[in-house]
Short mmCIF file of C-alpha atoms in Angstrom, two decimals:
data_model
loop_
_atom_site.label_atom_id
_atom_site.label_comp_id
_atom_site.label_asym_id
_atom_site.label_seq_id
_atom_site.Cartn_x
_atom_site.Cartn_y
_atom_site.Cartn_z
CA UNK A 3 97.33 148.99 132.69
CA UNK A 4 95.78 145.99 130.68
CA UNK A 5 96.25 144.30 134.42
CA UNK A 6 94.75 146.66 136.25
CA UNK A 7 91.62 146.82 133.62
CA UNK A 8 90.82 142.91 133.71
CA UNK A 9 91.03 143.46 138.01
CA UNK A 10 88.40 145.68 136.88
CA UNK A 11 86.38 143.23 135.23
CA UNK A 12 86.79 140.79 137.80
CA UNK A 13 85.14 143.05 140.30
CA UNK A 14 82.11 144.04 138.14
CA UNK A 15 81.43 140.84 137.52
CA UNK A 16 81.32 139.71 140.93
CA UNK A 17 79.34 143.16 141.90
CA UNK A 18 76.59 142.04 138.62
CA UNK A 19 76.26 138.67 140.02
CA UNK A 20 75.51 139.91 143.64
CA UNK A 21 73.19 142.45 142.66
CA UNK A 22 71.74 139.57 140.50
CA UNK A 23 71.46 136.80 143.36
CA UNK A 24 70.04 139.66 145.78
CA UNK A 25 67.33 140.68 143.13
CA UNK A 26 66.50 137.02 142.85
CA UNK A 27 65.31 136.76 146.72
CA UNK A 28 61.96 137.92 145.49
CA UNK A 29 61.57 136.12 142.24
CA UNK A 30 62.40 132.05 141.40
CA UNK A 31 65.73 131.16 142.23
CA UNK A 32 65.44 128.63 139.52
CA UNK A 33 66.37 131.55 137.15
CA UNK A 34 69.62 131.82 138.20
CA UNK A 35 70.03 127.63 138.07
CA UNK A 36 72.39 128.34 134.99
CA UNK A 37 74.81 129.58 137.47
CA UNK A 38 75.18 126.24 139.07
CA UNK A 39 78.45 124.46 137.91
CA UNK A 40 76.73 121.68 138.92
CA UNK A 41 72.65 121.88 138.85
CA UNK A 42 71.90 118.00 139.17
CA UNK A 43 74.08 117.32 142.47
CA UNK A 44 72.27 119.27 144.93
CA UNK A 45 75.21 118.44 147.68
CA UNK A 46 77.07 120.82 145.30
CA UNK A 47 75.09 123.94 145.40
CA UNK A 48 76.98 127.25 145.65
CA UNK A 49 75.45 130.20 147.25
CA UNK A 50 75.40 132.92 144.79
CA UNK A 51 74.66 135.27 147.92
CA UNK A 52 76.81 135.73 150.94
CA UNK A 53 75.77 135.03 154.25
CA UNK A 54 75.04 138.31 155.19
CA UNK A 55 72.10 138.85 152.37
CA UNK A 56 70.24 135.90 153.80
CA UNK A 57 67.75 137.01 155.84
CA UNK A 58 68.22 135.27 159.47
CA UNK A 59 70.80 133.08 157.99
CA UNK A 60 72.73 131.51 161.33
CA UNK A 61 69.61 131.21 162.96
CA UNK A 62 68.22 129.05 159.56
CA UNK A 63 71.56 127.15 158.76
CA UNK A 64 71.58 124.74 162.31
CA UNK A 65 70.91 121.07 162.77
CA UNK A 66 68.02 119.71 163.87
CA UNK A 67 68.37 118.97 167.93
CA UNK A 68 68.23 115.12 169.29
CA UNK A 69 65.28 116.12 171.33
CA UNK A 70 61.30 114.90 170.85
CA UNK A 71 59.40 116.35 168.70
CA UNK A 72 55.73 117.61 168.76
CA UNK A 73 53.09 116.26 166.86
CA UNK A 74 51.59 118.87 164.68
CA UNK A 75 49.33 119.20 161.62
CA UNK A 76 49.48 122.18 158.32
CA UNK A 77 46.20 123.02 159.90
CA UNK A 78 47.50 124.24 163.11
CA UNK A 79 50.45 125.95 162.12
CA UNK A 80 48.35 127.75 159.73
CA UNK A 81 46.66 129.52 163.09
CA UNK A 82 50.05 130.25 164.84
CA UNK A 83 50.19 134.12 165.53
CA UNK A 84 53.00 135.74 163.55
CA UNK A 85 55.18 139.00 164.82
CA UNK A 86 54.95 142.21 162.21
CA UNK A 87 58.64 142.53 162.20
CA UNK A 88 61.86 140.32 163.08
CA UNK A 89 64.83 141.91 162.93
CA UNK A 90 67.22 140.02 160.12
CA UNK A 91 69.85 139.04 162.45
CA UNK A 92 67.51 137.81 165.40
CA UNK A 93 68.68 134.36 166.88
CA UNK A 94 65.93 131.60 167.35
CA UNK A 95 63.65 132.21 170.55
CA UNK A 96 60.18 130.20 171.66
CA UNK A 97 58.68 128.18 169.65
CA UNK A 98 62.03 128.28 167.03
CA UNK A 99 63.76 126.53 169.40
CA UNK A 100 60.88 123.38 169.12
CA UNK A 101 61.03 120.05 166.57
CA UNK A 102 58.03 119.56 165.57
CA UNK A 103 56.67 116.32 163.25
CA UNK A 104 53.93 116.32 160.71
CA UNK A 105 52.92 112.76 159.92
CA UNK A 106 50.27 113.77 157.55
CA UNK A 107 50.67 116.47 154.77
CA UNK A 108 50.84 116.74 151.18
CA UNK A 109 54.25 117.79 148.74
CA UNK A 110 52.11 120.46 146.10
CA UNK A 111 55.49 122.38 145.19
CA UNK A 112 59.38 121.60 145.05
CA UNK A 113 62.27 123.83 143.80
CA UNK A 114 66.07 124.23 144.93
CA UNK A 115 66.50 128.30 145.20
CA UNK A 116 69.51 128.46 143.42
CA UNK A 117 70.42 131.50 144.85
CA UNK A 118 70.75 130.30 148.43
CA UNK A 119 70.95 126.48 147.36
CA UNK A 120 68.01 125.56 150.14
CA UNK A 121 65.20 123.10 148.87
CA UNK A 122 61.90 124.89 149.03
CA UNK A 123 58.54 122.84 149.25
CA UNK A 124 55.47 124.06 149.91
CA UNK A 125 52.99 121.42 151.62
CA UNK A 126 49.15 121.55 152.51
CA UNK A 127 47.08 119.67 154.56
CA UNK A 128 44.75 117.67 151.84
CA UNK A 129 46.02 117.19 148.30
CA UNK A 130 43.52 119.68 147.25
CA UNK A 131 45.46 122.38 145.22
CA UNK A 132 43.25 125.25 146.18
CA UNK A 133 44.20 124.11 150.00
CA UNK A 134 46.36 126.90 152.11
CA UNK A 135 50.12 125.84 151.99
CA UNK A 136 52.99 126.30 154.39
CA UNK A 137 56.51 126.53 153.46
CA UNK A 138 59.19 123.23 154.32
CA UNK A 139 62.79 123.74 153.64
CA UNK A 140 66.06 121.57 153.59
CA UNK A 141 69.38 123.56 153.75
CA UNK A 142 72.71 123.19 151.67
CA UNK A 143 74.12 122.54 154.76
CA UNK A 144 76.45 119.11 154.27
CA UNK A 145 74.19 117.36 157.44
CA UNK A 146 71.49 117.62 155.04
CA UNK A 147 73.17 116.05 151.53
CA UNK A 148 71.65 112.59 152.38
CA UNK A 149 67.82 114.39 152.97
CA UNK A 150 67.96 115.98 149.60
CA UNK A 151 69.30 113.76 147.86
CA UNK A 152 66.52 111.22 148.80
CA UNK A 153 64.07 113.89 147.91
CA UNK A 154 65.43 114.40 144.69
CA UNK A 155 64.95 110.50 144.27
CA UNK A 156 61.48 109.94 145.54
CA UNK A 157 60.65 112.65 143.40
CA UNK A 158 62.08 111.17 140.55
CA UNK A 159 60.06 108.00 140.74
CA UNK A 160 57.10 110.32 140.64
CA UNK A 161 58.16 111.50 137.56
CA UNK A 162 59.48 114.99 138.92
CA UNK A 163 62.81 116.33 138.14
CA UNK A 164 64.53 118.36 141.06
CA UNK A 165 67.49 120.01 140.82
CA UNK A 166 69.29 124.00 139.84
CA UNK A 167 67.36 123.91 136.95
CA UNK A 168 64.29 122.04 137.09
CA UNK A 169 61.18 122.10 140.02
CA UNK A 170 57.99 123.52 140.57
CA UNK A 171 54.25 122.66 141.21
CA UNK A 172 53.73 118.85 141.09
CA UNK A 173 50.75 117.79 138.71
CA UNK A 174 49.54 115.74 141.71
CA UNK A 175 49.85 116.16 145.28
CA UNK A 176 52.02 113.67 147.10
CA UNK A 177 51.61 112.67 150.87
CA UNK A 178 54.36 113.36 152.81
CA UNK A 179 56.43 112.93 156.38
CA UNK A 180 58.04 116.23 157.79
CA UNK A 181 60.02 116.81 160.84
CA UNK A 182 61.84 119.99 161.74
CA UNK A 183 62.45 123.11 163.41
CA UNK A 184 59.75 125.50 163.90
CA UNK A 185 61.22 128.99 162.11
CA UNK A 186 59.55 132.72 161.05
CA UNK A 187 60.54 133.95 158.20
CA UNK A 188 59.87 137.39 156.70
CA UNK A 189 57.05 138.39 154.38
CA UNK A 190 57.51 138.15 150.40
CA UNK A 191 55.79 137.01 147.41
CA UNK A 192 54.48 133.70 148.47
CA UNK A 193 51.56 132.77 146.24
CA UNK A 194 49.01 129.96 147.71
CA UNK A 195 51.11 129.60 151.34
CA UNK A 196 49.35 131.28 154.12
CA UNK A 197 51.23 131.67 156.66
CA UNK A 198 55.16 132.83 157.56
CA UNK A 199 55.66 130.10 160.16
CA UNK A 200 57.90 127.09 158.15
CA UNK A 201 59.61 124.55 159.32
CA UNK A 202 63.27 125.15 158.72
CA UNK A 203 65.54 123.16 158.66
CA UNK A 204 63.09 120.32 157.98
CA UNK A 205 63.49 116.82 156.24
CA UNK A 206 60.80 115.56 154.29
CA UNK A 207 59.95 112.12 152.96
CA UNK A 208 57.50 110.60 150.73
CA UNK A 209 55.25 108.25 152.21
#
């Protein structure tokens, strides 16, 4: 009986922290950093969600093709035309399947969503804060340990702490190198950014 109670337990826990990391997909992911067994390493990051919660997630979670990329600026993906509805299981069509580099942007906001473990930064094209921002992000995905990881130490240089527990807006813009796949993502709470169009899975340096 006692056995069959703490199987009990077992299972509501795991059905709390679910409901938890699903209820966090509209708020800071940071929140749930406290989760993290290991905040600082961000190659360590566990997915408090599965797979199936994450909206588009095969079509997000691929590397970056050997192929060239196009030049491209904040200012112009701000003006690409954006579908009312993708379905969340939709593979990667058009311009998706595209690299695409921006030489000249600037970092105004890094986090690590601890719910999904991806590095979210939000970039503009001046350093102006009020300027319209797109979304950048680097996945959990172990192809992507090195990219974060010099993130996290650019960023640190700066002054900026980045990891499970600790992100946010930057007190100053930084200029930044981005290159990446092209990727729609679905509408939520997004603040200052302007536009659904990010590039994901994207690798972003300081320069």
């Amino acid at each position: 009986m006692n056995h069959k109670f703490k199987k009990c337990e077992r299972i509501c826990f795991i059905g709390i922290v679910i409901l938890a990391a699903s209820a966090a997909v509209s708020c800071n992911g940071q929140d749930f950093g406290f989760l993290q067994p290991t905040p600082q390493d961000l190659c360590k990051c566990l997915s408090l969600e599965p797979d199936i919660a994450d909206y588009r997630h095969l079509a997000k979670h691929v590397p970056i093709p050997d192929i060239a990329a196009q030049e491209v600026s904040v200012a112009i993906v701000l003006t690409w035309a954006q579908d009312p509805a993708i379905p969340p299981d939709a593979p990667r069509t058009g311009r998706e399947l595209e690299v695409f580099h921006i030489a000249n942007a600037f970092l105004q906001n890094a986090s690590v969503n601890a719910v999904d473990c991806d590095v979210v930064m939000e970039i503009a094209q001046t350093a102006d804060k009020s300027s319209p921002r797109m979304i950048v992000e680097t996945p959990v995905d172990s192809e992507y340990c090195s990219a974060r990881q010099n993130m996290q130490a650019q960023l640190k240089q700066h002054g900026f702490r980045l990891d499970s527990q600790h992100g946010g807006e930057l007190p100053q813009a930084l200029p930044v190198d981005i290159v990446g796949l092209a990727f729609e993502d679905f509408e939520h709470d997004r603040g200052p950014v302007a536009t659904l169009w990010e590039l994901h899975p994207a690798i972003v340096t300081l320069r």
